[in-house]
PDB file of C-alpha atoms in Angstrom:
ATOM      1  CA  MET K 220     150.773 188.519 103.901  1.00 41.00           C
ATOM      2  CA  VAL K 221     152.482 189.969 107.013  1.00 52.00           C
ATOM      3  CA  LYS K 222     155.226 187.789 108.428  1.00 67.00           C
ATOM      4  CA  LEU K 223     154.549 187.068 112.060  1.00 75.00           C
ATOM      5  CA  PRO K 224     157.344 186.678 114.669  1.00 85.00           C
ATOM      6  CA  GLY K 225     157.412 183.436 116.489  1.00 93.00           C
ATOM      7  CA  ILE K 226     156.955 185.092 119.892  1.00 96.00           C
ATOM      8  CA  LEU K 227     156.713 188.565 121.503  1.00 97.00           C
ATOM      9  CA  LEU K 228     157.871 188.560 125.008  1.00 98.00           C
ATOM     10  CA  CYS K 229     157.210 191.463 127.484  1.00 98.00           C
ATOM     11  CA  ALA K 230     159.219 191.804 130.568  1.00 97.00           C
ATOM     12  CA  ASP K 231     158.259 194.217 133.512  1.00 95.00           C
ATOM     13  CA  TRP K 232     161.681 195.140 134.665  1.00 93.00           C
ATOM     14  CA  SER K 233     163.037 196.106 138.079  1.00 88.00           C
ATOM     15  CA  LEU K 234     166.341 196.244 139.850  1.00 87.00           C
ATOM     16  CA  ALA K 235     165.629 192.797 141.638  1.00 89.00           C
ATOM     17  CA  PRO K 236     165.363 189.850 139.178  1.00 91.00           C
ATOM     18  CA  GLY K 237     162.931 188.090 141.559  1.00 91.00           C
ATOM     19  CA  ARG K 238     160.468 190.983 140.975  1.00 92.00           C
ATOM     20  CA  ARG K 239     160.449 190.733 137.174  1.00 95.00           C
ATOM     21  CA  ALA K 240     157.545 189.309 135.352  1.00 97.00           C
ATOM     22  CA  VAL K 241     157.394 188.036 131.840  1.00 98.00           C
ATOM     23  CA  TYR K 242     154.323 187.384 129.561  1.00 98.00           C
ATOM     24  CA  GLY K 243     154.575 186.141 126.059  1.00 97.00           C
ATOM     25  CA  ALA K 244     152.279 186.547 123.008  1.00 97.00           C
ATOM     26  CA  LEU K 245     152.267 183.798 120.191  1.00 97.00           C
ATOM     27  CA  PRO K 246     150.869 185.433 117.114  1.00 96.00           C
ATOM     28  CA  ALA K 247     150.234 182.368 115.126  1.00 95.00           C
ATOM     29  CA  ALA K 248     148.490 180.727 118.033  1.00 96.00           C
ATOM     30  CA  ARG K 249     146.647 183.901 118.906  1.00 97.00           C
ATOM     31  CA  ARG K 250     147.497 183.298 122.495  1.00 97.00           C
ATOM     32  CA  VAL K 251     148.722 185.416 125.494  1.00 98.00           C
ATOM     33  CA  LEU K 252     150.549 183.425 128.308  1.00 97.00           C
ATOM     34  CA  ARG K 253     152.422 183.855 131.434  1.00 98.00           C
ATOM     35  CA  LEU K 254     156.130 182.502 131.609  1.00 97.00           C
ATOM     36  CA  ALA K 255     156.956 181.137 134.929  1.00 96.00           C
ATOM     37  CA  PRO K 256     160.092 182.663 136.274  1.00 95.00           C
ATOM     38  CA  PRO K 257     163.374 180.544 136.270  1.00 95.00           C
ATOM     39  CA  ALA K 258     165.172 179.865 139.528  1.00 94.00           C
ATOM     40  CA  GLY K 259     166.707 183.158 140.632  1.00 94.00           C
ATOM     41  CA  GLY K 260     164.286 185.260 138.511  1.00 95.00           C
ATOM     42  CA  TRP K 261     164.430 186.684 135.016  1.00 96.00           C
ATOM     43  CA  ASN K 262     167.486 188.394 133.541  1.00 96.00           C
ATOM     44  CA  VAL K 263     168.666 189.175 129.971  1.00 96.00           C
ATOM     45  CA  GLU K 264     170.281 185.810 129.632  1.00 95.00           C
ATOM     46  CA  ARG K 265     167.145 183.921 130.503  1.00 96.00           C
ATOM     47  CA  LEU K 266     164.978 186.120 128.279  1.00 96.00           C
ATOM     48  CA  VAL K 267     167.131 185.416 125.254  1.00 96.00           C
ATOM     49  CA  GLU K 268     167.134 181.753 126.169  1.00 95.00           C
ATOM     50  CA  ALA K 269     163.367 181.674 126.269  1.00 96.00           C
ATOM     51  CA  ALA K 270     162.931 183.626 122.926  1.00 96.00           C
ATOM     52  CA  ALA K 271     165.708 181.949 120.748  1.00 94.00           C
ATOM     53  CA  PRO K 272     163.987 178.617 120.103  1.00 94.00           C
ATOM     54  CA  HIS K 273     161.024 180.669 118.307  1.00 93.00           C
ATOM     55  CA  GLY K 274     163.421 182.034 115.716  1.00 89.00           C
ATOM     56  CA  ASP K 275     162.135 185.482 114.934  1.00 93.00           C
ATOM     57  CA  ALA K 276     161.448 186.991 118.327  1.00 96.00           C
ATOM     58  CA  ILE K 277     160.928 190.492 119.901  1.00 97.00           C
ATOM     59  CA  ILE K 278     161.460 191.024 123.612  1.00 98.00           C
ATOM     60  CA  GLY K 279     159.903 194.290 125.005  1.00 97.00           C
ATOM     61  CA  VAL K 280     161.550 195.365 128.218  1.00 97.00           C
ATOM     62  CA  ASP K 281     160.106 198.229 130.478  1.00 94.00           C
ATOM     63  CA  ALA K 282     163.415 199.900 130.879  1.00 95.00           C
ATOM     64  CA  PRO K 283     165.108 202.667 128.785  1.00 96.00           C
ATOM     65  CA  LEU K 284     167.275 201.693 125.803  1.00 97.00           C
ATOM     66  CA  GLY K 285     168.532 204.883 124.665  1.00 97.00           C
ATOM     67  CA  LEU K 286     170.119 208.204 125.593  1.00 97.00           C
ATOM     68  CA  PRO K 287     169.111 211.749 125.214  1.00 97.00           C
ATOM     69  CA  ALA K 288     170.626 212.921 121.950  1.00 98.00           C
ATOM     70  CA  SER K 289     172.290 216.082 123.432  1.00 98.00           C
ATOM     71  CA  TYR K 290     173.843 213.813 126.125  1.00 98.00           C
ATOM     72  CA  LEU K 291     175.376 211.555 123.597  1.00 98.00           C
ATOM     73  CA  ALA K 292     176.596 214.465 121.472  1.00 98.00           C
ATOM     74  CA  ALA K 293     178.525 215.810 124.525  1.00 98.00           C
ATOM     75  CA  ALA K 294     179.749 212.513 125.791  1.00 98.00           C
ATOM     76  CA  ARG K 295     181.418 211.093 122.626  1.00 98.00           C
ATOM     77  CA  GLY K 296     184.631 213.029 123.111  1.00 97.00           C
ATOM     78  CA  PRO K 297     185.053 212.292 126.840  1.00 97.00           C
ATOM     79  CA  PHE K 298     184.234 208.513 126.220  1.00 97.00           C
ATOM     80  CA  GLY K 299     186.678 208.402 123.177  1.00 97.00           C
ATOM     81  CA  LEU K 300     183.849 207.550 120.585  1.00 97.00           C
ATOM     82  CA  ASP K 301     184.003 208.221 116.935  1.00 97.00           C
ATOM     83  CA  PRO K 302     181.675 210.990 115.724  1.00 95.00           C
ATOM     84  CA  GLY K 303     178.297 209.806 115.105  1.00 94.00           C
ATOM     85  CA  ALA K 304     178.772 206.765 117.254  1.00 97.00           C
ATOM     86  CA  GLY K 305     175.483 205.603 118.855  1.00 97.00           C
ATOM     87  CA  PHE K 306     173.971 204.175 122.043  1.00 98.00           C
ATOM     88  CA  VAL K 307     175.550 200.777 121.868  1.00 98.00           C
ATOM     89  CA  PRO K 308     179.182 201.941 121.484  1.00 98.00           C
ATOM     90  CA  TRP K 309     178.488 204.333 124.239  1.00 98.00           C
ATOM     91  CA  LEU K 310     177.045 201.488 126.427  1.00 98.00           C
ATOM     92  CA  GLU K 311     180.297 199.416 125.797  1.00 97.00           C
ATOM     93  CA  ALA K 312     182.533 202.291 126.647  1.00 97.00           C
ATOM     94  CA  ALA K 313     180.426 203.181 129.771  1.00 97.00           C
ATOM     95  CA  LEU K 314     180.519 199.692 131.078  1.00 97.00           C
ATOM     96  CA  ALA K 315     184.334 199.560 130.859  1.00 96.00           C
ATOM     97  CA  ARG K 316     184.169 202.654 133.296  1.00 95.00           C
ATOM     98  CA  PRO K 317     182.556 201.571 136.603  1.00 91.00           C
ATOM     99  CA  ALA K 318     182.624 205.325 137.790  1.00 94.00           C
ATOM    100  CA  CYS K 319     180.098 206.063 135.108  1.00 97.00           C
ATOM    101  CA  PHE K 320     177.397 204.302 136.924  1.00 97.00           C
ATOM    102  CA  GLU K 321     178.018 205.822 140.368  1.00 97.00           C
ATOM    103  CA  VAL K 322     175.409 208.006 141.723  1.00 97.00           C
ATOM    104  CA  GLY K 323     176.320 211.490 142.516  1.00 96.00           C
ATOM    105  CA  GLY K 324     174.715 213.832 144.831  1.00 94.00           C
ATOM    106  CA  SER K 325     176.142 217.196 143.958  1.00 95.00           C
ATOM    107  CA  ALA K 326     175.058 219.225 140.998  1.00 96.00           C
ATOM    108  CA  ALA K 327     178.268 221.140 140.919  1.00 95.00           C
ATOM    109  CA  ALA K 328     180.118 217.739 140.164  1.00 96.00           C
ATOM    110  CA  TRP K 329     177.718 216.585 137.576  1.00 97.00           C
ATOM    111  CA  SER K 330     179.535 215.624 134.223  1.00 97.00           C
ATOM    112  CA  VAL K 331     178.849 213.663 131.154  1.00 97.00           C
ATOM    113  CA  THR K 332     181.311 210.911 132.464  1.00 97.00           C
ATOM    114  CA  ARG K 333     179.308 210.505 135.793  1.00 97.00           C
ATOM    115  CA  PRO K 334     175.721 211.383 134.573  1.00 98.00           C
ATOM    116  CA  PHE K 335     173.698 209.384 137.242  1.00 98.00           C
ATOM    117  CA  PHE K 336     172.624 211.411 140.313  1.00 97.00           C
ATOM    118  CA  ARG K 337     170.265 211.459 143.282  1.00 96.00           C
ATOM    119  CA  PRO K 338     168.827 215.073 144.121  1.00 95.00           C
ATOM    120  CA  PRO K 339     169.151 215.723 147.765  1.00 92.00           C
ATOM    121  CA  PRO K 340     165.992 216.678 149.727  1.00 89.00           C
ATOM    122  CA  GLY K 341     164.989 220.259 149.318  1.00 85.00           C
ATOM    123  CA  LYS K 342     163.138 222.409 147.043  1.00 86.00           C
ATOM    124  CA  GLY K 343     165.007 223.084 143.738  1.00 84.00           C
ATOM    125  CA  SER K 344     167.577 220.214 144.056  1.00 92.00           C
ATOM    126  CA  LEU K 345     166.493 218.543 140.943  1.00 94.00           C
ATOM    127  CA  GLN K 346     166.584 221.669 138.962  1.00 95.00           C
ATOM    128  CA  ALA K 347     170.123 222.289 140.076  1.00 96.00           C
ATOM    129  CA  PHE K 348     171.234 219.224 138.163  1.00 97.00           C
ATOM    130  CA  VAL K 349     169.227 220.234 135.158  1.00 97.00           C
ATOM    131  CA  ALA K 350     170.855 223.574 135.178  1.00 97.00           C
ATOM    132  CA  ALA K 351     174.324 221.997 135.592  1.00 97.00           C
ATOM    133  CA  ALA K 352     173.643 219.622 132.724  1.00 98.00           C
ATOM    134  CA  ALA K 353     172.322 222.376 130.452  1.00 98.00           C
ATOM    135  CA  GLN K 354     175.521 224.346 130.992  1.00 97.00           C
ATOM    136  CA  GLN K 355     177.292 221.377 129.343  1.00 97.00           C
ATOM    137  CA  GLY K 356     174.803 221.365 126.457  1.00 97.00           C
ATOM    138  CA  VAL K 357     172.798 218.469 127.737  1.00 98.00           C
ATOM    139  CA  ASP K 358     169.113 218.002 128.205  1.00 97.00           C
ATOM    140  CA  LEU K 359     168.580 215.012 130.731  1.00 97.00           C
ATOM    141  CA  TRP K 360     165.461 213.828 128.986  1.00 97.00           C
ATOM    142  CA  ARG K 361     164.810 212.116 125.739  1.00 95.00           C
ATOM    143  CA  ARG K 362     162.114 213.645 123.434  1.00 92.00           C
ATOM    144  CA  GLY K 363     159.757 210.732 124.050  1.00 86.00           C
ATOM    145  CA  GLU K 364     160.290 211.099 127.926  1.00 87.00           C
ATOM    146  CA  ARG K 365     159.466 214.873 127.659  1.00 87.00           C
ATOM    147  CA  ALA K 366     156.376 214.134 125.661  1.00 82.00           C
ATOM    148  CA  SER K 367     154.990 211.523 128.073  1.00 79.00           C
ATOM    149  CA  GLY K 368     156.223 212.971 131.448  1.00 81.00           C
ATOM    150  CA  GLY K 369     158.564 210.093 131.987  1.00 84.00           C
ATOM    151  CA  LYS K 370     161.629 210.399 134.209  1.00 91.00           C
ATOM    152  CA  SER K 371     165.149 210.966 133.105  1.00 95.00           C
ATOM    153  CA  VAL K 372     167.149 207.729 132.923  1.00 96.00           C
ATOM    154  CA  PHE K 373     169.925 209.407 134.983  1.00 97.00           C
ATOM    155  CA  THR K 374     167.774 210.312 138.043  1.00 96.00           C
ATOM    156  CA  PHE K 375     167.596 208.221 141.227  1.00 96.00           C
ATOM    157  CA  GLY K 376     165.395 208.705 144.137  1.00 93.00           C
ATOM    158  CA  LEU K 377     162.266 210.099 142.639  1.00 91.00           C
ATOM    159  CA  PRO K 378     158.704 208.573 142.434  1.00 89.00           C
ATOM    160  CA  GLY K 379     158.552 206.477 139.108  1.00 87.00           C
ATOM    161  CA  GLN K 380     162.324 206.403 138.857  1.00 92.00           C
ATOM    162  CA  VAL K 381     163.769 204.373 135.910  1.00 93.00           C
ATOM    163  CA  ALA K 382     167.416 204.737 136.599  1.00 95.00           C
ATOM    164  CA  PRO K 383     168.010 201.625 138.871  1.00 94.00           C
ATOM    165  CA  ALA K 384     166.151 199.356 136.456  1.00 93.00           C
ATOM    166  CA  ALA K 385     168.125 200.911 133.495  1.00 95.00           C
ATOM    167  CA  GLN K 386     171.494 200.403 135.184  1.00 96.00           C
ATOM    168  CA  ALA K 387     170.434 196.637 135.915  1.00 95.00           C
ATOM    169  CA  LEU K 388     169.319 196.206 132.336  1.00 96.00           C
ATOM    170  CA  TRP K 389     172.422 197.814 130.751  1.00 97.00           C
ATOM    171  CA  ARG K 390     174.888 195.760 132.964  1.00 96.00           C
ATOM    172  CA  GLU K 391     173.043 192.632 132.060  1.00 96.00           C
ATOM    173  CA  LEU K 392     173.137 193.449 128.330  1.00 97.00           C
ATOM    174  CA  GLY K 393     176.905 193.941 128.597  1.00 95.00           C
ATOM    175  CA  ALA K 394     177.283 190.525 130.384  1.00 95.00           C
ATOM    176  CA  ALA K 395     174.966 188.837 127.913  1.00 95.00           C
ATOM    177  CA  ARG K 396     176.968 190.272 124.978  1.00 93.00           C
ATOM    178  CA  ALA K 397     180.137 189.073 126.479  1.00 93.00           C
ATOM    179  CA  ALA K 398     178.812 185.679 126.856  1.00 94.00           C
ATOM    180  CA  GLY K 399     177.948 185.633 123.109  1.00 94.00           C
ATOM    181  CA  LEU K 400     174.240 185.397 123.444  1.00 94.00           C
ATOM    182  CA  PRO K 401     172.554 185.890 120.096  1.00 93.00           C
ATOM    183  CA  PHE K 402     170.401 189.031 120.246  1.00 96.00           C
ATOM    184  CA  ARG K 403     170.497 192.588 118.819  1.00 97.00           C
ATOM    185  CA  ILE K 404     169.260 195.841 120.303  1.00 98.00           C
ATOM    186  CA  TRP K 405     166.501 197.642 118.465  1.00 97.00           C
ATOM    187  CA  PRO K 406     166.585 200.063 116.678  1.00 97.00           C
ATOM    188  CA  PHE K 407     170.326 200.533 116.871  1.00 97.00           C
ATOM    189  CA  GLU K 408     171.394 197.203 115.576  1.00 97.00           C
ATOM    190  CA  ALA K 409     168.424 195.694 113.796  1.00 95.00           C
ATOM    191  CA  ALA K 410     164.895 196.282 112.573  1.00 93.00           C
ATOM    192  CA  LEU K 411     161.845 194.688 114.229  1.00 92.00           C
ATOM    193  CA  GLY K 412     161.302 192.658 111.087  1.00 89.00           C
ATOM    194  CA  ASP K 413     164.628 191.187 110.979  1.00 92.00           C
ATOM    195  CA  GLY K 414     165.176 187.577 112.004  1.00 92.00           C
ATOM    196  CA  GLY K 415     166.609 186.516 115.171  1.00 95.00           C
ATOM    197  CA  VAL K 416     166.021 187.877 118.703  1.00 96.00           C
ATOM    198  CA  LYS K 417     165.607 191.607 119.194  1.00 97.00           C
ATOM    199  CA  LEU K 418     165.492 193.582 122.365  1.00 97.00           C
ATOM    200  CA  ALA K 419     163.344 196.630 122.429  1.00 97.00           C
ATOM    201  CA  GLU K 420     161.941 199.225 124.858  1.00 97.00           C
ATOM    202  CA  ILE K 421     158.271 199.255 125.789  1.00 95.00           C
ATOM    203  CA  TYR K 422     156.282 201.853 127.905  1.00 90.00           C
ATOM    204  CA  PRO K 423     153.423 200.518 130.068  1.00 90.00           C
ATOM    205  CA  ARG K 424     151.168 203.461 129.687  1.00 90.00           C
ATOM    206  CA  ALA K 425     151.369 203.181 125.892  1.00 92.00           C
ATOM    207  CA  ALA K 426     150.614 199.507 125.977  1.00 94.00           C
ATOM    208  CA  TYR K 427     147.656 200.204 128.292  1.00 94.00           C
ATOM    209  CA  GLY K 428     146.210 202.389 125.539  1.00 93.00           C
ATOM    210  CA  VAL K 429     146.761 199.795 122.766  1.00 95.00           C
ATOM    211  CA  ALA K 430     145.538 196.837 124.639  1.00 96.00           C
ATOM    212  CA  LEU K 431     142.452 198.373 126.126  1.00 96.00           C
ATOM    213  CA  GLY K 432     141.529 201.220 123.575  1.00 93.00           C
ATOM    214  CA  GLU K 433     138.587 200.895 121.137  1.00 89.00           C
ATOM    215  CA  LYS K 434     140.436 201.842 118.016  1.00 84.00           C
ATOM    216  CA  ALA K 435     143.556 203.779 116.812  1.00 81.00           C
ATOM    217  CA  PRO K 436     145.052 206.356 117.604  1.00 80.00           C
ATOM    218  CA  TRP K 437     145.602 204.776 120.992  1.00 80.00           C
ATOM    219  CA  PRO K 438     146.466 207.550 123.539  1.00 78.00           C
ATOM    220  CA  SER K 439     148.811 206.819 126.540  1.00 82.00           C
ATOM    221  CA  MET K 440     146.601 205.606 129.374  1.00 83.00           C
ATOM    222  CA  ALA K 441     147.312 206.071 132.969  1.00 86.00           C
ATOM    223  CA  LEU K 442     146.003 203.358 135.416  1.00 88.00           C
ATOM    224  CA  ALA K 443     146.305 203.204 139.162  1.00 85.00           C
ATOM    225  CA  LYS K 444     147.666 199.759 138.771  1.00 89.00           C
ATOM    226  CA  THR K 445     148.775 199.321 142.517  1.00 87.00           C
ATOM    227  CA  GLN K 446     145.037 199.106 143.267  1.00 94.00           C
ATOM    228  CA  ALA K 447     143.667 195.645 142.929  1.00 95.00           C
ATOM    229  CA  ALA K 448     140.205 196.877 141.729  1.00 96.00           C
ATOM    230  CA  VAL K 449     141.780 198.884 139.031  1.00 96.00           C
ATOM    231  CA  ARG K 450     143.652 195.853 137.812  1.00 96.00           C
ATOM    232  CA  ALA K 451     140.624 193.740 137.924  1.00 97.00           C
ATOM    233  CA  ALA K 452     138.573 196.327 135.981  1.00 97.00           C
ATOM    234  CA  ALA K 453     141.267 196.509 133.270  1.00 97.00           C
ATOM    235  CA  ILE K 454     141.551 192.749 132.928  1.00 97.00           C
ATOM    236  CA  ASP K 455     137.866 192.449 132.704  1.00 97.00           C
ATOM    237  CA  ARG K 456     137.977 195.047 130.123  1.00 96.00           C
ATOM    238  CA  LEU K 457     140.602 193.181 128.180  1.00 97.00           C
ATOM    239  CA  ARG K 458     138.667 189.912 128.324  1.00 97.00           C
ATOM    240  CA  GLN K 459     135.614 191.600 126.875  1.00 96.00           C
ATOM    241  CA  ALA K 460     137.539 193.754 124.242  1.00 96.00           C
ATOM    242  CA  ARG K 461     136.105 193.437 120.804  1.00 96.00           C
ATOM    243  CA  TRP K 462     139.517 192.730 119.220  1.00 96.00           C
ATOM    244  CA  ILE K 463     140.081 189.826 121.607  1.00 97.00           C
ATOM    245  CA  ARG K 464     136.798 188.271 120.579  1.00 96.00           C
ATOM    246  CA  GLU K 465     137.057 188.948 116.820  1.00 96.00           C
ATOM    247  CA  ALA K 466     140.640 187.579 116.670  1.00 96.00           C
ATOM    248  CA  GLU K 467     139.719 184.654 119.102  1.00 97.00           C
ATOM    249  CA  VAL K 468     142.601 185.451 121.296  1.00 98.00           C
ATOM    250  CA  ALA K 469     143.218 183.090 124.237  1.00 98.00           C
ATOM    251  CA  LEU K 470     144.300 184.805 127.494  1.00 98.00           C
ATOM    252  CA  ASP K 471     146.231 182.644 129.912  1.00 96.00           C
ATOM    253  CA  GLY K 472     147.786 183.608 133.291  1.00 94.00           C
ATOM    254  CA  LEU K 473     145.384 186.426 134.059  1.00 96.00           C
ATOM    255  CA  ASP K 474     145.161 185.379 137.812  1.00 96.00           C
ATOM    256  CA  ALA K 475     148.750 186.446 138.277  1.00 96.00           C
ATOM    257  CA  ALA K 476     148.088 189.781 136.490  1.00 97.00           C
ATOM    258  CA  LEU K 477     145.108 190.458 138.936  1.00 96.00           C
ATOM    259  CA  GLU K 478     147.441 189.718 141.949  1.00 95.00           C
ATOM    260  CA  SER K 479     150.546 191.724 141.005  1.00 94.00           C
ATOM    261  CA  GLU K 480     151.128 195.073 139.294  1.00 94.00           C
ATOM    262  CA  ASP K 481     154.498 193.738 137.927  1.00 95.00           C
ATOM    263  CA  GLU K 482     152.558 190.784 136.307  1.00 96.00           C
ATOM    264  CA  PHE K 483     149.853 193.199 135.200  1.00 96.00           C
ATOM    265  CA  ASP K 484     152.203 195.496 133.253  1.00 96.00           C
ATOM    266  CA  ALA K 485     153.744 192.464 131.462  1.00 97.00           C
ATOM    267  CA  CYS K 486     150.398 190.975 130.559  1.00 98.00           C
ATOM    268  CA  LEU K 487     148.990 194.160 129.201  1.00 97.00           C
ATOM    269  CA  ALA K 488     152.243 194.895 127.136  1.00 97.00           C
ATOM    270  CA  ALA K 489     152.063 191.381 125.524  1.00 98.00           C
ATOM    271  CA  ALA K 490     148.423 191.777 124.651  1.00 98.00           C
ATOM    272  CA  ALA K 491     149.095 195.163 123.088  1.00 97.00           C
ATOM    273  CA  LEU K 492     151.993 193.906 120.799  1.00 97.00           C
ATOM    274  CA  LEU K 493     149.723 190.956 119.785  1.00 97.00           C
ATOM    275  CA  ARG K 494     146.922 193.455 118.867  1.00 97.00           C
ATOM    276  CA  LEU K 495     149.161 195.462 116.772  1.00 95.00           C
ATOM    277  CA  GLN K 496     150.869 192.442 115.164  1.00 94.00           C
ATOM    278  CA  LEU K 497     147.528 190.799 114.371  1.00 94.00           C
ATOM    279  CA  ALA K 498     146.252 193.952 112.754  1.00 92.00           C
ATOM    280  CA  GLY K 499     149.369 194.433 110.662  1.00 91.00           C
ATOM    281  CA  SER K 500     149.880 197.810 112.329  1.00 91.00           C
ATOM    282  CA  PRO K 501     153.405 199.229 113.096  1.00 91.00           C
ATOM    283  CA  LEU K 502     154.641 198.324 116.451  1.00 92.00           C
ATOM    284  CA  CYS K 503     156.198 201.813 117.077  1.00 90.00           C
ATOM    285  CA  GLY K 504     156.338 205.241 115.816  1.00 86.00           C
ATOM    286  CA  SER K 505     159.356 207.409 114.929  1.00 85.00           C
ATOM    287  CA  VAL K 506     162.797 206.250 116.168  1.00 94.00           C
ATOM    288  CA  ASP K 507     166.109 207.700 116.688  1.00 96.00           C
ATOM    289  CA  GLU K 508     168.591 204.925 115.520  1.00 97.00           C
ATOM    290  CA  VAL K 509     171.611 206.701 116.877  1.00 98.00           C
ATOM    291  CA  ALA K 510     170.840 207.985 120.472  1.00 98.00           C
ATOM    292  CA  GLU K 511     167.365 207.981 121.754  1.00 97.00           C
ATOM    293  CA  GLY K 512     166.036 204.761 120.288  1.00 96.00           C
ATOM    294  CA  GLY K 513     162.256 204.117 120.154  1.00 94.00           C
ATOM    295  CA  ILE K 514     159.326 202.814 122.220  1.00 93.00           C
ATOM    296  CA  LEU K 515     157.031 200.080 121.221  1.00 95.00           C
ATOM    297  CA  CYS K 516     153.288 200.551 121.172  1.00 93.00           C
ATOM    298  CA  THR K 517     153.774 204.345 120.297  1.00 90.00           C
ATOM    299  CA  TRP K 518     152.547 204.375 116.658  1.00 82.00           C
ATOM    300  CA  ASP K 519     150.035 206.984 115.752  1.00 76.00           C
ATOM    301  CA  PRO K 520     148.259 206.612 112.427  1.00 73.00           C
ATOM    302  CA  ARG K 521     147.461 210.384 112.222  1.00 70.00           C
ATOM    303  CA  ASN K 522     151.231 211.071 111.447  1.00 65.00           C
ATOM    304  CA  ASP K 523     151.998 207.780 109.787  1.00 55.00           C
ATOM    305  CA  ALA K 524     155.216 207.647 111.708  1.00 42.00           C
ATOM    306  CA  GLY K 525     156.081 204.019 111.091  1.00 40.00           C
ATOM    307  CA  THR K 526     159.023 203.311 108.955  1.00 41.00           C
ATOM    308  CA  ALA K 527     160.722 200.416 107.371  1.00 36.00           C
ATOM    309  CA  ARG K 528     163.555 200.585 109.694  1.00 40.00           C
ATOM    310  CA  SER K 529     161.269 200.612 112.733  1.00 41.00           C
ATOM    311  CA  GLY K 530     159.942 197.447 111.596  1.00 45.00           C
ATOM    312  CA  ALA K 531     156.370 198.401 110.873  1.00 41.00           C
ATOM    313  CA  SER K 532     154.739 195.063 111.601  1.00 45.00           C
ATOM    314  CA  GLY K 533     157.450 192.537 111.566  1.00 45.00           C
TER     315      GLY K 533
END
């Protein structure tokens, strides 16, 4: 019998706490529900506080938790890290150096100690940063980002950018850790099946495929979520999904998901994790426990990539 976590929380993350949306899935109750935002909006502290009473909990956040392996390999020395040190020690060291999070505009000045940048207008400006990083042995993308067409965590100012949300999340992780809040970061500090609160990365397009697909393998699915009609069609498809009917899942808070793309992403992500959990399927595929981390909802049964460390089904 698969041990079910008490709650699965999914947060659509942005730079502004007031824009963040959170939905939860209760596996034992077979229910997806919206969590009303606290005063001032959601942050890491409020998420952990919402999850902790449920004991074994997973919080999926739509922001990067990990670094390109080549970047971390090049950065250990300049940051004074031990050989083999992973993402969490790097984050602690980076947070102690405010200049690390400054956003540069010159490719010639790019370095592993100031990796974030905003390409200036003009053809080839991004490629100049890519080339500058490559000269220092660094690929600016994680393998999963390359495979999915995602943006580099270091890049500001491009459509679909993730760097602002990542910086906001990473700073809040540092503050929450300093405050002694009880959580661990997956897969670097805990497996998904471990007890307590685990914070993990989730990717909306992967979650769409799991929540709305007919059966595994679930491919990544692109949706024009900014369009109300597209959100409405997807929510209707979720309501009528065979797995929802067969598992007798209750879907609450769908009106908010219809009105807002942020709420929509959090809702579909919670539904996706609930589907995997109820089916006893791994919540993710392969992971890098040192640098790059892992992304929930990316398990593919064709390569049976789920591992005990990734926390196959809790």
